[in-house]
mmCIF file of C-alpha atoms and ligand atoms in Angstrom:
data_model
loop_
_atom_site.group_PDB
_atom_site.id
_atom_site.type_symbol
_atom_site.label_atom_id
_atom_site.label_comp_id
_atom_site.label_asym_id
_atom_site.label_seq_id
_atom_site.Cartn_x
_atom_site.Cartn_y
_atom_site.Cartn_z
ATOM 1 C CA MET A 30 20.654 -50.426 27.407
ATOM 2 C CA ILE A 31 17.589 -50.401 25.755
ATOM 3 C CA LYS A 32 16.613 -46.595 26.547
ATOM 4 C CA TYR A 33 20.221 -45.851 24.875
ATOM 5 C CA PHE A 34 19.708 -47.016 21.278
ATOM 6 C CA THR A 35 16.110 -46.408 21.712
ATOM 7 C CA CYS A 36 17.374 -42.391 22.115
ATOM 8 C CA ILE A 37 19.558 -42.736 18.958
ATOM 9 C CA ILE A 38 16.664 -44.386 16.916
ATOM 10 C CA SER A 39 14.629 -41.681 17.690
ATOM 11 C CA GLY A 40 17.282 -39.085 17.041
ATOM 12 C CA ILE A 41 18.151 -40.350 13.726
ATOM 13 C CA TRP A 42 14.204 -40.768 12.905
ATOM 14 C CA ASN A 43 13.977 -36.978 13.734
ATOM 15 C CA LEU A 44 16.519 -35.952 11.733
ATOM 16 C CA ALA A 45 15.057 -37.645 8.538
ATOM 17 C CA LYS A 46 11.565 -35.887 9.466
ATOM 18 C CA GLY A 47 13.858 -32.862 9.104
ATOM 19 C CA LEU A 48 15.533 -33.613 6.250
ATOM 20 C CA PHE A 49 12.274 -34.450 4.517
ATOM 21 C CA VAL A 50 10.744 -31.158 4.927
ATOM 22 C CA THR A 51 13.928 -29.426 3.669
ATOM 23 C CA LEU A 52 14.190 -31.704 0.786
ATOM 24 C CA LYS A 53 10.286 -31.033 -0.071
ATOM 25 C CA ASN A 54 10.803 -27.264 -0.188
ATOM 26 C CA VAL A 55 13.328 -26.944 -2.226
ATOM 27 C CA PHE A 56 11.291 -27.654 -5.049
ATOM 28 C CA VAL A 57 8.454 -25.172 -4.070
ATOM 29 C CA LYS A 58 8.364 -21.686 -5.287
ATOM 30 C CA PRO A 59 9.385 -19.197 -2.812
ATOM 31 C CA VAL A 60 6.892 -16.797 -1.297
ATOM 32 C CA THR A 61 8.968 -14.218 -0.179
ATOM 33 C CA LEU A 62 10.867 -11.635 -2.664
ATOM 34 C CA GLN A 63 14.301 -10.197 -2.392
ATOM 35 C CA TYR A 64 13.233 -6.954 -0.864
ATOM 36 C CA PRO A 65 14.258 -4.098 -1.864
ATOM 37 C CA THR A 66 15.633 -5.306 -5.107
ATOM 38 C CA GLN A 67 12.423 -7.239 -5.860
ATOM 39 C CA LYS A 68 8.792 -5.406 -4.989
ATOM 40 C CA LEU A 69 5.750 -6.483 -4.668
ATOM 41 C CA GLU A 70 2.593 -5.067 -6.886
ATOM 42 C CA MET A 71 0.037 -3.550 -4.527
ATOM 43 C CA THR A 72 -3.173 -5.007 -5.064
ATOM 44 C CA GLN A 73 -5.796 -2.913 -6.847
ATOM 45 C CA ARG A 74 -7.805 -1.860 -3.387
ATOM 46 C CA TYR A 75 -4.504 -0.997 -1.781
ATOM 47 C CA ARG A 76 -4.488 2.603 -0.036
ATOM 48 C CA GLY A 77 -1.281 4.137 -0.598
ATOM 49 C CA LEU A 78 -0.742 8.323 -0.458
ATOM 50 C CA VAL A 79 -3.598 10.888 -1.256
ATOM 51 C CA ASP A 80 -2.715 11.821 -4.948
ATOM 52 C CA LEU A 81 -4.684 14.039 -7.447
ATOM 53 C CA TYR A 82 -5.314 14.579 -10.994
ATOM 54 C CA PRO A 83 -5.646 18.438 -11.086
ATOM 55 C CA GLU A 84 -6.708 18.523 -14.644
ATOM 56 C CA LYS A 85 -10.223 16.717 -13.214
ATOM 57 C CA CYS A 86 -10.806 18.208 -10.069
ATOM 58 C CA ILE A 87 -13.731 21.001 -9.987
ATOM 59 C CA LYS A 88 -12.439 22.413 -6.568
ATOM 60 C CA CYS A 89 -16.165 21.754 -5.055
ATOM 61 C CA GLY A 90 -14.357 21.085 -1.601
ATOM 62 C CA GLN A 91 -16.049 17.800 -1.100
ATOM 63 C CA CYS A 92 -12.677 15.714 0.164
ATOM 64 C CA VAL A 93 -11.979 18.537 2.588
ATOM 65 C CA LYS A 94 -15.346 18.364 4.074
ATOM 66 C CA ILE A 95 -15.186 14.749 4.655
ATOM 67 C CA CYS A 96 -11.610 14.095 5.798
ATOM 68 C CA PRO A 97 -12.006 13.050 9.479
ATOM 69 C CA THR A 98 -8.229 14.319 10.293
ATOM 70 C CA ALA A 99 -8.555 17.856 8.532
ATOM 71 C CA CYS A 100 -5.258 16.974 6.687
ATOM 72 C CA LEU A 101 -6.147 18.378 3.277
ATOM 73 C CA ASP A 102 -6.202 22.132 2.805
ATOM 74 C CA LEU A 103 -7.796 23.423 -0.589
ATOM 75 C CA SER A 104 -8.092 26.984 -1.633
ATOM 76 C CA VAL A 105 -9.661 28.246 -4.353
ATOM 77 C CA LYS A 106 -9.742 31.721 -6.376
ATOM 78 C CA ALA A 107 -11.591 33.151 -8.838
ATOM 79 C CA GLY A 108 -10.527 32.892 -12.276
ATOM 80 C CA GLU A 109 -9.301 35.641 -14.615
ATOM 81 C CA GLY A 110 -11.205 34.830 -17.497
ATOM 82 C CA ALA A 111 -14.739 36.061 -18.473
ATOM 83 C CA ASP A 112 -16.383 32.640 -17.000
ATOM 84 C CA LYS A 113 -14.600 33.385 -14.146
ATOM 85 C CA LYS A 114 -13.755 29.714 -13.799
ATOM 86 C CA LYS A 115 -12.156 28.656 -10.542
ATOM 87 C CA GLU A 116 -8.938 28.434 -9.723
ATOM 88 C CA PHE A 117 -6.395 26.486 -7.559
ATOM 89 C CA GLY A 118 -4.637 29.006 -4.901
ATOM 90 C CA HIS A 119 -3.083 25.930 -2.988
ATOM 91 C CA PHE A 120 -3.984 21.841 -2.667
ATOM 92 C CA LYS A 121 -2.156 20.738 0.130
ATOM 93 C CA TYR A 122 -1.907 17.093 2.403
ATOM 94 C CA ASN A 123 -0.667 17.086 5.534
ATOM 95 C CA MET A 124 0.227 13.208 5.313
ATOM 96 C CA GLU A 125 1.524 12.910 9.150
ATOM 97 C CA LEU A 126 -2.467 13.543 9.975
ATOM 98 C CA CYS A 127 -3.954 11.067 7.382
ATOM 99 C CA CYS A 128 -5.430 7.997 8.465
ATOM 100 C CA PHE A 129 -5.682 6.453 5.064
ATOM 101 C CA CYS A 130 -9.494 6.056 5.525
ATOM 102 C CA GLY A 131 -9.911 6.716 1.484
ATOM 103 C CA LEU A 132 -12.808 8.771 2.475
ATOM 104 C CA CYS A 133 -11.617 11.756 0.143
ATOM 105 C CA GLU A 134 -11.243 9.241 -2.497
ATOM 106 C CA GLN A 135 -14.963 7.799 -2.174
ATOM 107 C CA VAL A 136 -16.515 10.959 -2.311
ATOM 108 C CA CYS A 137 -14.876 12.472 -5.204
ATOM 109 C CA PRO A 138 -17.762 13.442 -7.875
ATOM 110 C CA THR A 139 -14.787 13.013 -10.484
ATOM 111 C CA GLN A 140 -12.034 10.543 -9.328
ATOM 112 C CA ALA A 141 -9.529 13.589 -9.257
ATOM 113 C CA ILE A 142 -8.492 12.481 -5.781
ATOM 114 C CA TYR A 143 -7.258 8.999 -5.560
ATOM 115 C CA MET A 144 -5.251 6.590 -3.136
ATOM 116 C CA ASN A 145 -1.824 5.857 -5.355
ATOM 117 C CA LYS A 146 -0.065 2.477 -4.639
ATOM 118 C CA ILE A 147 3.129 3.670 -2.685
ATOM 119 C CA TYR A 148 3.997 1.815 0.306
ATOM 120 C CA GLU A 149 7.421 3.045 1.035
ATOM 121 C CA ILE A 150 6.757 5.935 2.688
ATOM 122 C CA ALA A 151 9.428 6.543 5.454
ATOM 123 C CA VAL A 152 11.269 9.788 5.707
ATOM 124 C CA TYR A 153 13.813 11.452 7.796
ATOM 125 C CA GLU A 154 12.727 14.913 7.463
ATOM 126 C CA HIS A 155 9.580 16.023 8.953
ATOM 127 C CA GLY A 156 8.666 18.594 6.380
ATOM 128 C CA LYS A 157 8.781 15.751 3.467
ATOM 129 C CA LEU A 158 5.186 14.757 4.656
ATOM 130 C CA HIS A 159 3.576 18.122 3.811
ATOM 131 C CA ILE A 160 2.967 17.812 0.450
ATOM 132 C CA ASP A 161 1.692 20.091 -2.184
ATOM 133 C CA LEU A 162 -0.725 18.097 -4.180
ATOM 134 C CA LEU A 163 -0.522 20.238 -7.346
ATOM 135 C CA ASP A 164 3.065 19.369 -8.019
ATOM 136 C CA LYS A 165 3.347 16.915 -10.567
ATOM 137 C CA ASP A 166 6.632 15.960 -9.039
ATOM 138 C CA LYS A 167 5.834 15.023 -5.671
ATOM 139 C CA TYR A 168 5.946 11.475 -4.864
ATOM 140 C CA ASP A 169 8.975 10.902 -7.071
ATOM 141 C CA GLU A 170 11.297 10.141 -4.697
ATOM 142 C CA TRP A 171 9.024 7.390 -2.988
ATOM 143 C CA ALA A 172 7.794 6.099 -6.653
ATOM 144 C CA ASN A 173 11.343 5.798 -7.297
ATOM 145 C CA PRO A 174 13.802 5.196 -4.561
ATOM 146 C CA ASP A 175 17.291 4.623 -5.431
ATOM 147 C CA VAL A 176 17.788 0.882 -4.503
ATOM 148 C CA LYS A 177 21.167 0.081 -3.941
HETATM 149 S S1 LIG B 225 -7.688 9.206 3.012
HETATM 150 FE FE1 LIG B 225 -8.849 9.802 4.617
HETATM 151 S S2 LIG B 225 -7.493 11.040 6.444
HETATM 152 FE FE2 LIG B 225 -6.421 10.760 4.314
HETATM 153 S S3 LIG B 225 -7.040 12.715 3.294
HETATM 154 FE FE3 LIG B 225 -8.210 11.096 2.462
HETATM 155 S S4 LIG B 225 -10.219 11.641 3.633
HETATM 156 FE FE4 LIG B 225 -8.447 12.400 5.036
HETATM 157 S S1 LIG B 226 -13.717 16.460 -3.766
HETATM 158 FE FE1 LIG B 226 -12.624 16.100 -5.833
HETATM 159 S S2 LIG B 226 -13.143 17.325 -7.330
HETATM 160 FE FE2 LIG B 226 -14.100 18.393 -5.194
HETATM 161 S S3 LIG B 226 -12.324 19.267 -4.360
HETATM 162 FE FE3 LIG B 226 -11.716 17.346 -4.054
HETATM 163 S S4 LIG B 226 -10.605 16.446 -5.515
HETATM 164 FE FE4 LIG B 226 -11.581 18.265 -6.723
#
């Protein structure tokens, strides 16, 4: 008989403890976001996709040399003008191979190449992971996903 009442009291006590925890958290600010309608602002040191300011690039090729996975492909040709200033042939980035180490960003003498803040990088097509760094609209689809 005593055991029966002890079980009832213990049950009530445990229920009260659980309700107290719930009540306490009702007034606490949530730590979660309603993803994907709400999104996190990435930190300053976050390494997203490799991106480029073409106008800052001096075509030195240091980023290509240091890349441990050979995912950058830069081709340069002599310019048409009198100064023969170097011009881009192409500048490609194979995201499939990238390990997001950030070495290209670190070595660049003009801060032309950098890691952006994009983190929603899932794609359905294999070919979308082969990026033309000279295309200014290259990441539009990822940067502004159409969230329903
Ligand atoms: S982040 Fe690393 S792996 Fe990716 S392109 Fe830059 S150097 Fe190469
Ligand atoms: S290291 Fe910088 S300046 Fe040199 S080719 Fe790469 S992006 Fe251009």
